[in-house]
Amino acid sequence: MTDCIFCKIVKGEIPASKVYEDDAILAFDDIHPMAPVHVILITKEHIATLMDVDKNHTDVMGRLIAAAQKVAQIKKVAAGGFRAVVNCNSDGGQVVFHLHMHLLGGRKLEDQLG
Ligand code: AMP
Ligand code: ZN
């Protein structure tokens, strides 16, 4: 996707503060952090939303979870705890239409999700 900001980060056309990378997943610090730890994890493949995930993505979705565990360890929030969030479409608050997971931690997060 030529116009996708997260695809541009994958291609190195836009800089990002990388936290973790493998052949399927890239993780980088959010530019507008909502918590002391706020990392965005993306699939390197352009998938627009959670609703566009299909059975061909079983492996990459598992890889996304495994990468989230690694990021939690790198950022030292694994034991204390963190929140992993995927926003989907307009009412879900999705702004960037390239599948991504927010990993938030480093402070006590509120009980409510919205
Ligand atoms: P969402 O509302 O789930 O689509 O969240 C998109 C997130 O991407 C927001 O938290 C933005 O701050 C973050 N974001 C947008 N552009 C960049 C960028 N160039 N580098 C890092 N984070 C970004
Ligand atoms: Zn993309």
mmCIF file of C-alpha atoms and ligand atoms in Angstrom:
data_model
loop_
_atom_site.group_PDB
_atom_site.id
_atom_site.type_symbol
_atom_site.label_atom_id
_atom_site.label_comp_id
_atom_site.label_asym_id
_atom_site.label_seq_id
_atom_site.Cartn_x
_atom_site.Cartn_y
_atom_site.Cartn_z
ATOM 1 C CA MET A 1 0.000 0.000 0.000
ATOM 2 C CA THR A 2 1.797 3.126 -1.225
ATOM 3 C CA ASP A 3 -0.184 5.625 0.875
ATOM 4 C CA CYS A 4 -0.073 3.704 4.134
ATOM 5 C CA ILE A 5 2.037 5.339 6.860
ATOM 6 C CA PHE A 6 2.854 2.021 8.547
ATOM 7 C CA CYS A 7 3.889 0.423 5.232
ATOM 8 C CA LYS A 8 6.222 3.408 4.817
ATOM 9 C CA ILE A 9 7.750 2.655 8.225
ATOM 10 C CA VAL A 10 8.249 -1.001 7.148
ATOM 11 C CA LYS A 11 10.024 0.227 3.982
ATOM 12 C CA GLY A 12 12.170 2.686 5.957
ATOM 13 C CA GLU A 13 10.645 5.698 4.195
ATOM 14 C CA ILE A 14 9.467 7.172 7.524
ATOM 15 C CA PRO A 15 11.679 6.905 10.631
ATOM 16 C CA ALA A 16 10.513 5.063 13.706
ATOM 17 C CA SER A 17 11.979 4.230 17.085
ATOM 18 C CA LYS A 18 12.197 0.468 16.610
ATOM 19 C CA VAL A 19 11.736 -1.765 19.632
ATOM 20 C CA TYR A 20 11.617 -5.198 17.996
ATOM 21 C CA GLU A 21 11.719 -6.603 14.465
ATOM 22 C CA ASP A 22 11.592 -9.992 12.789
ATOM 23 C CA ASP A 23 10.657 -11.096 9.291
ATOM 24 C CA ALA A 24 6.906 -10.802 9.952
ATOM 25 C CA ILE A 25 6.487 -8.145 12.660
ATOM 26 C CA LEU A 26 7.792 -4.660 13.427
ATOM 27 C CA ALA A 27 7.350 -2.878 16.766
ATOM 28 C CA PHE A 28 8.095 0.799 17.417
ATOM 29 C CA ASP A 29 7.337 3.465 20.008
ATOM 30 C CA ASP A 30 4.083 5.377 19.480
ATOM 31 C CA ILE A 31 4.738 9.032 18.585
ATOM 32 C CA HIS A 32 1.929 10.152 20.920
ATOM 33 C CA PRO A 33 2.396 7.842 23.917
ATOM 34 C CA MET A 34 -0.582 7.373 26.240
ATOM 35 C CA ALA A 35 1.541 5.637 28.893
ATOM 36 C CA PRO A 36 5.242 5.407 29.837
ATOM 37 C CA VAL A 37 5.386 2.318 27.613
ATOM 38 C CA HIS A 38 3.331 2.627 24.414
ATOM 39 C CA VAL A 39 4.517 0.430 21.589
ATOM 40 C CA ILE A 40 2.810 -0.177 18.239
ATOM 41 C CA LEU A 41 3.210 -3.681 16.807
ATOM 42 C CA ILE A 42 2.384 -4.168 13.136
ATOM 43 C CA THR A 43 2.350 -7.009 10.692
ATOM 44 C CA LYS A 44 4.828 -6.266 7.889
ATOM 45 C CA GLU A 45 2.163 -7.433 5.479
ATOM 46 C CA HIS A 46 -0.485 -4.773 4.906
ATOM 47 C CA ILE A 47 -3.722 -5.978 6.497
ATOM 48 C CA ALA A 48 -6.180 -3.086 6.831
ATOM 49 C CA THR A 49 -8.213 -4.054 9.905
ATOM 50 C CA LEU A 50 -8.844 -6.902 12.322
ATOM 51 C CA MET A 51 -11.850 -7.789 10.162
ATOM 52 C CA ASP A 52 -9.531 -8.429 7.201
ATOM 53 C CA VAL A 53 -7.661 -11.189 9.036
ATOM 54 C CA ASP A 54 -8.454 -14.588 7.523
ATOM 55 C CA LYS A 55 -7.287 -18.176 7.862
ATOM 56 C CA ASN A 56 -4.183 -17.421 5.780
ATOM 57 C CA HIS A 57 -3.050 -15.117 8.580
ATOM 58 C CA THR A 58 -3.043 -17.722 11.354
ATOM 59 C CA ASP A 59 0.759 -17.819 11.458
ATOM 60 C CA VAL A 60 1.293 -14.054 11.352
ATOM 61 C CA MET A 61 -1.275 -13.462 14.108
ATOM 62 C CA GLY A 62 0.542 -15.965 16.303
ATOM 63 C CA ARG A 63 3.776 -14.170 15.484
ATOM 64 C CA LEU A 64 2.156 -10.872 16.537
ATOM 65 C CA ILE A 65 1.326 -12.296 19.969
ATOM 66 C CA ALA A 66 4.823 -13.767 20.325
ATOM 67 C CA ALA A 67 6.313 -10.369 19.403
ATOM 68 C CA ALA A 68 4.086 -8.666 22.002
ATOM 69 C CA GLN A 69 5.535 -10.992 24.650
ATOM 70 C CA LYS A 70 9.055 -10.055 23.539
ATOM 71 C CA VAL A 71 8.243 -6.323 23.584
ATOM 72 C CA ALA A 72 6.782 -6.664 27.098
ATOM 73 C CA GLN A 73 10.062 -8.232 28.204
ATOM 74 C CA ILE A 74 12.205 -5.655 26.385
ATOM 75 C CA LYS A 75 10.215 -2.826 27.991
ATOM 76 C CA LYS A 76 10.227 -4.598 31.378
ATOM 77 C CA VAL A 77 6.439 -4.634 31.830
ATOM 78 C CA ALA A 78 5.890 -8.389 31.487
ATOM 79 C CA ALA A 79 5.716 -9.115 35.217
ATOM 80 C CA GLY A 80 4.014 -5.893 36.303
ATOM 81 C CA GLY A 81 1.442 -6.118 33.528
ATOM 82 C CA PHE A 82 0.343 -4.284 30.452
ATOM 83 C CA ARG A 83 -2.599 -3.875 28.088
ATOM 84 C CA ALA A 84 -2.744 -5.036 24.462
ATOM 85 C CA VAL A 85 -5.369 -3.307 22.316
ATOM 86 C CA VAL A 86 -6.467 -3.541 18.686
ATOM 87 C CA ASN A 87 -8.811 -0.779 17.524
ATOM 88 C CA CYS A 88 -11.059 -1.742 14.613
ATOM 89 C CA ASN A 89 -12.788 0.679 12.260
ATOM 90 C CA SER A 90 -14.384 4.035 13.098
ATOM 91 C CA ASP A 91 -16.268 3.323 16.336
ATOM 92 C CA GLY A 92 -13.284 1.317 17.576
ATOM 93 C CA GLY A 93 -11.123 4.419 17.211
ATOM 94 C CA GLN A 94 -8.944 3.095 14.386
ATOM 95 C CA VAL A 95 -7.111 5.950 12.659
ATOM 96 C CA VAL A 96 -4.335 4.098 10.820
ATOM 97 C CA PHE A 97 -5.780 1.414 8.562
ATOM 98 C CA HIS A 98 -2.906 -1.051 8.797
ATOM 99 C CA LEU A 99 -3.462 -3.714 11.433
ATOM 100 C CA HIS A 100 -1.632 -2.880 14.643
ATOM 101 C CA MET A 101 -1.623 -3.715 18.309
ATOM 102 C CA HIS A 102 -1.030 -1.106 21.011
ATOM 103 C CA LEU A 103 1.009 -2.372 23.961
ATOM 104 C CA LEU A 104 0.564 -0.030 26.922
ATOM 105 C CA GLY A 105 2.183 -0.220 30.327
ATOM 106 C CA GLY A 106 4.487 1.353 32.856
ATOM 107 C CA ARG A 107 1.664 2.792 34.920
ATOM 108 C CA LYS A 108 -1.560 1.533 36.516
ATOM 109 C CA LEU A 109 -4.106 1.589 33.689
ATOM 110 C CA GLU A 110 -7.737 2.500 34.381
ATOM 111 C CA ASP A 111 -10.343 -0.237 34.643
ATOM 112 C CA GLN A 112 -12.474 1.036 31.770
ATOM 113 C CA LEU A 113 -11.438 0.361 28.176
ATOM 114 C CA GLY A 114 -13.139 3.268 26.460
HETATM 115 P P1 AMP B 1 -5.204 3.765 16.052
HETATM 116 O O1 AMP B 1 -6.097 4.831 16.614
HETATM 117 O O2 AMP B 1 -5.409 2.440 16.738
HETATM 118 O O3 AMP B 1 -5.281 3.666 14.547
HETATM 119 O O4 AMP B 1 -3.742 4.197 16.473
HETATM 120 C C1 AMP B 1 -2.779 4.669 15.603
HETATM 121 C C2 AMP B 1 -1.586 5.015 16.467
HETATM 122 O O5 AMP B 1 -0.458 5.174 15.633
HETATM 123 C C3 AMP B 1 -1.747 6.286 17.297
HETATM 124 O O6 AMP B 1 -1.540 5.990 18.674
HETATM 125 C C4 AMP B 1 -0.654 7.198 16.733
HETATM 126 O O7 AMP B 1 -0.059 8.025 17.731
HETATM 127 C C5 AMP B 1 0.330 6.205 16.165
HETATM 128 N N1 AMP B 1 1.146 6.717 15.077
HETATM 129 C C6 AMP B 1 0.732 7.363 13.958
HETATM 130 N N2 AMP B 1 1.763 7.656 13.159
HETATM 131 C C7 AMP B 1 2.883 7.193 13.785
HETATM 132 C C8 AMP B 1 4.276 7.211 13.483
HETATM 133 N N3 AMP B 1 4.743 7.779 12.341
HETATM 134 N N4 AMP B 1 5.136 6.659 14.362
HETATM 135 C C9 AMP B 1 4.679 6.104 15.498
HETATM 136 N N5 AMP B 1 3.375 6.045 15.853
HETATM 137 C C10 AMP B 1 2.490 6.598 15.010
HETATM 138 ZN ZN ZN B 2 0.093 -0.621 5.352
#
